[in-house]
Short mmCIF file of C-alpha atoms and ligand atoms in Angstrom, two decimals:
data_model
loop_
_atom_site.label_atom_id
_atom_site.label_comp_id
_atom_site.label_asym_id
_atom_site.label_seq_id
_atom_site.Cartn_x
_atom_site.Cartn_y
_atom_site.Cartn_z
CA UNK A 42 25.68 -2.05 -1.64
CA UNK A 43 23.63 -5.38 -2.09
CA UNK A 44 24.27 -8.01 -5.46
CA UNK A 45 20.94 -8.97 -5.87
CA UNK A 46 21.49 -11.74 -8.12
CA UNK A 47 18.84 -11.12 -10.94
CA UNK A 48 18.20 -14.82 -12.42
CA UNK A 49 17.97 -16.98 -9.87
CA UNK A 50 16.95 -20.48 -9.17
CA UNK A 51 13.21 -20.23 -8.11
CA UNK A 52 12.18 -17.70 -10.69
CA UNK A 53 13.77 -19.69 -13.19
CA UNK A 54 11.98 -22.67 -12.13
CA UNK A 55 8.90 -21.38 -12.15
CA UNK A 56 9.49 -19.65 -15.45
CA UNK A 57 8.99 -23.02 -16.30
CA UNK A 58 5.52 -23.38 -15.16
CA UNK A 59 4.47 -19.78 -16.50
CA UNK A 60 1.43 -20.44 -18.12
CA UNK A 61 -0.25 -21.12 -15.27
CA UNK A 62 -2.32 -17.75 -14.08
CA UNK A 63 -3.43 -17.35 -10.92
CA UNK A 64 -7.40 -17.20 -10.60
CA UNK A 65 -8.89 -17.89 -7.25
CA UNK A 66 -12.87 -20.21 -6.87
CA UNK A 67 -14.56 -16.87 -7.23
CA UNK A 68 -12.93 -16.69 -11.16
CA UNK A 69 -10.89 -13.80 -10.10
CA UNK A 70 -7.74 -12.98 -11.86
CA UNK A 71 -5.24 -11.91 -9.48
CA UNK A 72 -2.91 -9.64 -11.79
CA UNK A 73 -1.35 -7.01 -8.72
CA UNK A 74 0.85 -7.66 -5.75
CA UNK A 75 1.23 -5.08 -3.19
CA UNK A 76 5.00 -6.51 -1.49
CA UNK A 77 5.58 -4.92 2.12
CA UNK A 78 9.00 -5.48 2.26
CA UNK A 79 9.68 -4.08 6.07
CA UNK A 80 7.17 -3.43 8.81
CA UNK A 81 9.42 -0.52 10.26
CA UNK A 82 8.94 2.84 10.04
CA UNK A 83 10.28 6.65 10.36
CA UNK A 84 6.49 7.79 11.38
CA UNK A 85 4.16 6.29 13.64
CA UNK A 86 0.64 7.96 12.32
CA UNK A 87 -2.00 7.38 15.71
CA UNK A 88 -4.52 5.67 13.39
CA UNK A 89 -1.46 3.16 12.11
CA UNK A 90 0.59 2.19 14.54
CA UNK A 91 1.27 3.06 18.31
CA UNK A 92 4.20 5.13 19.77
CA UNK A 93 6.00 2.34 21.58
CA UNK A 94 5.30 -0.06 18.14
CA UNK A 95 6.88 -3.22 18.57
CA UNK A 96 9.00 -4.14 15.35
CA UNK A 97 10.02 -7.54 13.99
CA UNK A 98 14.08 -9.12 14.91
CA UNK A 99 15.14 -8.51 11.02
CA UNK A 100 16.16 -12.56 10.57
CA UNK A 101 12.26 -12.74 10.51
CA UNK A 102 12.12 -10.30 7.48
CA UNK A 103 12.82 -11.69 3.90
CA UNK A 104 16.38 -11.07 2.26
CA UNK A 105 16.42 -8.39 -0.47
CA UNK A 106 17.22 -11.46 -3.05
CA UNK A 107 14.37 -13.70 -1.22
CA UNK A 108 11.95 -10.55 -1.91
CA UNK A 109 13.46 -10.19 -5.38
CA UNK A 110 12.71 -14.21 -5.58
CA UNK A 111 9.06 -14.01 -4.55
CA UNK A 112 8.63 -11.63 -6.86
CA UNK A 113 10.10 -12.93 -9.76
CA UNK A 114 7.67 -16.29 -8.65
CA UNK A 115 4.70 -13.86 -8.85
CA UNK A 116 5.59 -12.57 -12.65
CA UNK A 117 5.63 -15.92 -13.85
CA UNK A 118 2.29 -16.67 -12.43
CA UNK A 119 0.70 -13.76 -14.47
CA UNK A 120 1.19 -10.53 -11.93
CA UNK A 121 1.89 -7.58 -14.26
CA UNK A 122 1.51 -5.03 -10.91
CA UNK A 123 3.38 -4.76 -8.56
CA UNK A 124 3.44 -2.42 -5.73
CA UNK A 125 6.44 -2.01 -2.81
CA UNK A 126 4.86 -1.06 -0.09
CA UNK A 127 5.94 -1.14 4.17
CA UNK A 128 6.04 -0.05 6.52
CA UNK A 129 8.01 2.73 5.25
CA UNK A 130 9.56 0.80 2.34
CA UNK A 131 11.95 3.48 1.95
CA UNK A 132 13.82 3.35 5.03
CA UNK A 133 14.91 -0.38 3.98
CA UNK A 134 18.51 -0.78 3.27
CA UNK A 135 19.55 -0.73 0.00
CA UNK A 136 15.35 -0.92 -1.49
CA UNK A 137 16.36 0.82 -4.38
CA UNK A 138 18.62 -1.97 -5.25
CA UNK A 139 15.62 -4.42 -5.75
CA UNK A 140 13.66 -1.87 -7.31
CA UNK A 141 16.72 -1.89 -10.16
CA UNK A 142 16.48 -5.60 -10.19
CA UNK A 143 12.76 -5.56 -10.51
CA UNK A 144 12.58 -2.70 -12.80
CA UNK A 145 14.70 -4.97 -15.22
CA UNK A 146 11.12 -7.42 -15.55
CA UNK A 147 9.34 -4.30 -16.43
CA UNK A 148 8.08 -5.34 -20.41
CA UNK A 149 9.05 -9.08 -19.46
CA UNK A 150 5.80 -9.94 -17.66
CA UNK A 151 6.09 -7.02 -15.99
CA UNK A 152 3.80 -3.55 -16.50
CA UNK A 153 4.36 -1.35 -13.81
CA UNK A 154 6.85 -1.23 -10.42
CA UNK A 155 5.12 1.47 -7.89
CA UNK A 156 5.50 1.94 -4.16
CA UNK A 157 3.84 3.88 -1.31
CA UNK A 158 5.45 5.84 1.04
CA UNK A 159 5.61 8.96 3.65
CA UNK A 160 8.55 10.30 1.12
CA UNK A 161 10.26 11.37 4.09
CA UNK A 162 13.18 9.60 2.20
CA UNK A 163 12.37 10.56 -1.13
CA UNK A 164 14.13 13.33 -1.80
CA UNK A 165 17.10 11.17 -2.07
CA UNK A 166 15.84 8.83 -3.75
CA UNK A 167 13.71 9.86 -6.41
CA UNK A 168 15.98 9.74 -9.41
CA UNK A 169 16.65 5.86 -8.30
CA UNK A 170 13.21 5.03 -8.52
CA UNK A 171 12.82 6.56 -11.78
CA UNK A 172 15.96 5.38 -13.00
CA UNK A 173 14.83 1.84 -12.29
CA UNK A 174 11.52 2.34 -13.88
CA UNK A 175 9.63 3.26 -11.52
CA UNK A 176 6.34 6.01 -13.59
CA UNK A 177 4.05 6.60 -10.56
CA UNK A 178 4.57 6.80 -6.52
CA UNK A 179 1.64 6.89 -3.91
CA UNK A 180 2.33 9.15 -1.49
CA UNK A 181 0.53 9.25 1.67
CA UNK A 182 -0.14 13.26 3.08
CA UNK A 183 -3.12 13.97 5.60
CA UNK A 184 -2.51 17.49 5.90
CA UNK A 185 -0.34 20.64 5.39
CA UNK A 186 -0.44 21.83 8.39
CA UNK A 187 3.30 21.38 10.43
CA UNK A 188 1.96 20.90 13.95
CA UNK A 189 -1.01 18.72 12.65
CA UNK A 190 1.46 16.86 10.50
CA UNK A 191 3.82 16.44 13.36
CA UNK A 192 1.02 15.60 15.97
CA UNK A 193 -0.67 13.11 13.63
CA UNK A 194 2.58 11.42 12.07
CA UNK A 195 3.88 11.60 16.42
CA UNK A 196 6.87 13.18 14.06
CA UNK A 197 7.91 16.85 12.79
CA UNK A 198 8.46 15.83 9.49
CA UNK A 199 6.26 17.86 6.68
CA UNK A 200 9.29 19.80 4.86
CA UNK A 201 11.24 16.72 4.42
CA UNK A 202 8.09 14.78 3.14
CA UNK A 203 6.89 18.50 1.25
CA UNK A 204 11.03 18.04 -0.24
CA UNK A 205 10.52 14.57 -1.16
CA UNK A 206 7.10 15.43 -3.55
CA UNK A 207 9.52 18.31 -5.22
CA UNK A 208 11.84 15.65 -5.61
CA UNK A 209 9.50 12.69 -7.27
CA UNK A 210 8.14 15.48 -10.00
CA UNK A 211 11.08 16.76 -10.59
CA UNK A 212 12.19 13.24 -11.35
CA UNK A 213 9.07 12.86 -13.88
CA UNK A 214 7.09 10.45 -11.14
CA UNK A 215 3.68 10.72 -11.53
CA UNK A 216 2.40 11.68 -7.73
CA UNK A 217 -0.65 10.40 -6.38
CA UNK A 218 -1.52 11.57 -2.60
CA UNK A 219 -3.64 9.41 -0.62
CA UNK A 220 -4.92 10.95 2.40
CA UNK A 221 -7.32 9.16 5.56
CA UNK A 222 -10.12 11.17 5.84
CA UNK A 223 -10.14 12.25 9.80
CA UNK A 224 -12.90 13.32 11.86
CA UNK A 225 -12.05 16.61 13.67
CA UNK A 226 -8.28 16.21 12.59
CA UNK A 227 -8.33 17.15 8.85
CA UNK A 228 -11.71 17.29 7.93
CA UNK A 229 -11.77 20.67 7.41
CA UNK A 230 -8.61 20.79 5.92
CA UNK A 231 -9.89 18.62 3.31
CA UNK A 232 -10.08 20.92 0.51
CA UNK A 233 -7.41 23.33 0.44
CA UNK A 234 -5.03 20.29 0.72
CA UNK A 235 -7.20 18.43 -2.88
CA UNK A 236 -7.28 22.34 -3.73
CA UNK A 237 -3.52 22.07 -3.15
CA UNK A 238 -2.24 18.76 -4.53
CA UNK A 239 -4.68 19.59 -7.85
CA UNK A 240 -2.39 22.61 -8.36
CA UNK A 241 0.76 20.61 -8.36
CA UNK A 242 -0.42 18.30 -10.74
CA UNK A 243 -0.95 15.81 -8.80
CA UNK A 244 -4.32 13.58 -8.26
CA UNK A 245 -5.41 13.10 -5.14
CA UNK A 246 -7.56 9.74 -3.10
CA UNK A 247 -9.41 10.03 0.00
CA UNK A 248 -9.11 7.04 2.32
CA UNK A 249 -11.34 5.53 5.34
CA UNK A 250 -9.77 4.63 8.27
CA UNK A 251 -9.46 1.49 8.93
CA UNK A 252 -9.66 -0.75 12.13
CA UNK A 253 -6.74 -2.57 11.73
CA UNK A 254 -4.29 -3.46 14.96
CA UNK A 255 -3.96 -1.80 17.85
CA UNK A 256 -3.35 2.05 18.05
CA UNK A 257 -3.74 4.28 21.34
CA UNK A 258 -6.61 5.94 20.09
CA UNK A 259 -10.62 4.43 19.48
CA UNK A 260 -11.09 4.90 15.46
CA UNK A 261 -14.71 5.61 15.66
CA UNK A 262 -13.75 8.89 17.44
CA UNK A 263 -12.03 9.85 13.86
CA UNK A 264 -14.06 7.70 11.30
CA UNK A 265 -15.23 9.67 8.66
CA UNK A 266 -17.57 8.24 5.90
CA UNK A 267 -16.66 9.39 2.90
CA UNK A 268 -20.12 10.09 1.92
CA UNK A 269 -20.06 12.98 3.86
CA UNK A 270 -17.24 13.93 2.65
CA UNK A 271 -18.56 14.13 -0.71
CA UNK A 272 -21.42 16.17 0.03
CA UNK A 273 -19.38 18.64 1.86
CA UNK A 274 -17.53 19.11 -1.41
CA UNK A 275 -20.61 19.20 -3.49
CA UNK A 276 -21.23 22.35 -1.40
CA UNK A 277 -18.60 24.48 -3.18
CA UNK A 278 -17.31 22.22 -6.14
CA UNK A 279 -18.92 20.37 -8.73
CA UNK A 280 -17.79 16.86 -9.20
CA UNK A 281 -18.62 14.69 -11.81
CA UNK A 282 -18.30 10.84 -11.46
CA UNK A 283 -15.35 9.35 -14.12
CA UNK A 284 -15.93 5.31 -14.92
CA UNK A 285 -12.20 5.24 -15.21
CA UNK A 286 -11.10 2.90 -12.21
CA UNK A 287 -7.34 1.68 -11.89
CA UNK A 288 -8.48 -1.73 -11.35
CA UNK A 289 -8.53 -1.00 -7.59
CA UNK A 290 -11.25 -0.13 -5.10
CA UNK A 291 -11.23 3.52 -5.65
CA UNK A 292 -14.37 5.52 -7.55
CA UNK A 293 -12.88 8.66 -8.85
CA UNK A 294 -14.17 12.57 -9.43
CA UNK A 295 -13.22 15.08 -11.71
CA UNK A 296 -13.34 18.64 -9.32
CA UNK A 297 -14.34 21.42 -12.19
CA UNK A 298 -12.83 23.51 -9.95
CA UNK A 299 -9.74 22.98 -9.28
CA UNK A 300 -9.53 20.62 -12.76
CA UNK A 301 -8.16 17.59 -10.75
CA UNK A 302 -8.76 14.05 -10.33
CA UNK A 303 -10.31 12.82 -6.66
CA UNK A 304 -10.58 9.10 -5.33
CA UNK A 305 -11.99 7.85 -3.04
CA UNK A 306 -11.39 4.51 -1.30
CA UNK A 307 -14.56 3.24 1.23
CA UNK A 308 -14.18 -0.13 2.37
CA UNK A 309 -16.26 0.86 5.33
CA UNK A 310 -19.24 1.85 3.58
CA UNK A 311 -18.86 0.84 0.41
CA UNK A 312 -17.58 -3.50 -0.03
CA UNK A 313 -15.43 -3.87 -3.10
CA UNK A 314 -14.38 -6.98 -3.09
CA UNK A 315 -16.15 -8.40 -6.38
CA UNK A 316 -13.30 -7.16 -8.28
CA UNK A 317 -10.44 -7.60 -6.21
CA UNK A 318 -7.20 -8.60 -8.27
CA UNK A 319 -4.66 -8.32 -5.92
CA UNK A 320 -2.98 -10.14 -2.91
CA UNK A 321 -0.71 -9.30 -0.53
CA UNK A 322 2.59 -10.32 1.14
CA UNK A 323 4.37 -9.24 4.72
CA UNK A 324 7.92 -8.45 4.68
CA UNK A 325 7.97 -11.57 6.29
CA UNK A 326 6.83 -13.82 2.99
CA UNK A 327 3.36 -13.98 4.84
CA UNK A 328 0.41 -13.99 2.12
CA UNK A 329 -2.72 -12.60 2.93
CA UNK A 330 -5.33 -12.89 -0.05
CA UNK A 331 -7.56 -10.66 2.05
CA UNK A 332 -6.57 -7.45 3.42
CA UNK A 333 -9.51 -7.50 5.83
CA UNK A 334 -9.16 -11.38 6.42
CA UNK A 335 -7.63 -14.05 8.85
CA UNK A 336 -6.43 -16.52 5.76
CA UNK A 337 -2.36 -16.59 5.83
CA UNK A 338 0.08 -18.51 3.51
CA UNK A 339 3.51 -18.65 4.53
CA UNK A 340 5.73 -18.22 1.49
CA UNK A 341 9.43 -17.84 3.63
CA UNK A 342 8.69 -21.45 4.66
CA UNK A 343 8.63 -22.30 0.72
CA UNK A 344 11.25 -20.33 0.00
CA UNK A 345 13.21 -21.41 2.95
CA UNK A 346 12.58 -24.57 2.33
CA UNK A 347 14.51 -28.16 0.36
CA UNK A 348 12.58 -26.96 -2.88
CA UNK A 349 11.62 -23.59 -2.99
CA UNK A 350 10.26 -24.09 -6.57
CA UNK A 351 8.03 -26.37 -6.30
CA UNK A 352 6.80 -25.35 -2.61
CA UNK A 353 6.30 -21.93 -3.66
CA UNK A 354 3.74 -22.64 -7.19
CA UNK A 355 2.17 -24.79 -4.10
CA UNK A 356 2.12 -22.11 -2.24
CA UNK A 357 0.95 -19.82 -5.01
CA UNK A 358 -2.44 -22.43 -5.84
CA UNK A 359 -3.46 -22.89 -1.84
CA UNK A 360 -3.92 -18.72 -1.90
CA UNK A 361 -6.29 -19.61 -4.91
CA UNK A 362 -7.85 -21.57 -2.55
CA UNK A 363 -8.90 -19.61 0.00
CA UNK A 364 -9.03 -16.20 -0.92
CA UNK A 365 -12.27 -15.40 0.49
CA UNK A 366 -15.34 -13.69 -1.37
CA UNK A 367 -15.06 -10.93 0.63
CA UNK A 368 -13.88 -9.19 3.74
CA UNK A 369 -15.73 -8.35 6.88
CA UNK A 370 -14.37 -6.25 9.33
CA UNK A 371 -16.57 -3.12 10.85
CA UNK A 372 -15.88 -0.12 12.57
CA UNK A 373 -19.46 -0.36 14.21
CA UNK A 374 -18.52 -2.28 17.47
CA UNK A 375 -17.70 0.72 20.01
CA UNK A 376 -14.90 -0.28 22.21
CA UNK A 377 -14.66 -3.57 20.64
CA UNK A 378 -11.22 -5.64 20.26
CA UNK A 379 -10.23 -3.85 17.01
CA UNK A 380 -12.12 -5.94 13.79
CA UNK A 381 -8.44 -7.73 12.72
CA UNK A 382 -5.30 -7.74 14.80
CA UNK A 383 -2.66 -6.91 12.45
CA UNK A 384 -1.55 -3.18 11.74
CA UNK A 385 -1.72 -2.15 8.07
CA UNK A 386 2.08 -1.40 7.99
CA UNK A 387 2.04 -5.16 8.38
CA UNK A 388 0.35 -6.40 5.64
CA UNK A 389 1.25 -3.50 3.33
CA UNK A 390 -1.30 -0.68 2.93
N1 SAM B 116 4.27 4.01 4.80
C1 SAM B 116 3.66 3.83 3.85
C2 SAM B 116 2.83 5.14 3.37
O1 SAM B 116 2.15 5.82 4.33
O2 SAM B 116 2.77 5.50 2.29
C3 SAM B 116 3.56 2.76 2.92
C4 SAM B 116 2.36 2.37 4.04
S1 SAM B 116 1.30 2.92 4.71
C5 SAM B 116 0.65 1.50 5.83
C6 SAM B 116 -0.14 3.02 3.51
C7 SAM B 116 -1.05 3.26 3.61
O3 SAM B 116 -1.76 3.27 4.33
C8 SAM B 116 -1.00 4.79 4.04
O4 SAM B 116 -1.50 5.73 3.20
C9 SAM B 116 -1.68 5.12 5.71
O5 SAM B 116 -2.09 6.45 5.30
C10 SAM B 116 -2.75 3.69 5.41
N2 SAM B 116 -3.20 2.83 6.57
C11 SAM B 116 -2.47 2.92 7.57
N3 SAM B 116 -3.31 2.41 8.64
C12 SAM B 116 -4.84 2.85 8.15
C13 SAM B 116 -5.62 2.43 8.89
N4 SAM B 116 -6.22 2.18 9.97
N5 SAM B 116 -6.96 2.76 8.11
C14 SAM B 116 -6.72 3.42 6.59
N6 SAM B 116 -5.34 3.57 6.25
C15 SAM B 116 -4.49 2.97 6.75
FE1 SF4 B 117 4.30 4.80 8.69
FE2 SF4 B 117 3.00 4.53 6.48
FE3 SF4 B 117 2.10 3.30 8.83
FE4 SF4 B 117 2.06 5.87 8.80
S1 SF4 B 117 0.85 5.48 7.74
S2 SF4 B 117 2.91 4.86 10.59
S3 SF4 B 117 4.02 6.47 7.59
S4 SF4 B 117 3.57 3.08 7.47
#
């Protein structure tokens, strides 16, 4: 079990400067951080990574204490929502210790601590996460068909995932399911997946596949615009637009027939950058101000420097200066290089 020192120098020194919020050059106030804690994963979703994915050497990845210090530094600059992601965050050893340490900041600058997971290991961690102060969890699930799941993720793990989802509910965590809509793969199953999730009391968000990182297949073959999905659903269901957003890119509807809520994340058909309030940091401490852009700031260098506090401050200011107005990936160029070389598992989904 790792001991994370909950009060450490960089974060405490940053606290002295806590009055300076993170505001970019387009006057967007940044309050949401997605922090990747590992690039490793126990699944190999075909749209996310190749079977023979090369993972980073461990020494390049931030220690749990470094991740904690980093997060504290962000909280001191006005980050109120923190999502832990990956890779698969729950494959990282002692990860619940990080949640426990960060949970101490809830009500103390931090409003929400959450995670995105594939749920394969959630049954053993759900209680610990709930005790740490996590209230909601996003779980990725693209299919309820065991054979299709095994094909799509290259691992026969649907039973564990379903156990993990049940354990989360049991532990009192609110569950939101995320499904990537894939033409010719789960397209026909989406109404059943949505109805099942709503029946369990879980919201669902559908996501368009994005051209991030090299994988074996050509993603355009499976690209399914959510405008098409919505039209198909509307043949049988009544969808009513909901004004409420979570401050993120999803747009929501209520489904009259299931009584549940359905979100659509449409990075390709509908640019959502204008209200962007978020930053992403990889497990090696690289800050990407935009999921779809090449801009980057090295926070690990700052953290491992002689003066971590001052250098982290400067790095965060630099990130604000270079955060682009909008992303520019497109999936139109069939056969072209992926719009971006980074896998989602690296930048954190
Ligand atoms: N392993 C965890 C999981 O799957 O929930 C967290 C990390 S994963 C990279 C986060 C999300 O990114 C998942 O919902 C996954 O489906 C999505 N994702 C991965 N690659 C994607 C891509 N190329 N386009 C769209 N979504 C992608
Ligand atoms: Fe792993 Fe998540 Fe990528 Fe699937 S989407 S391979 S679960 S990181």
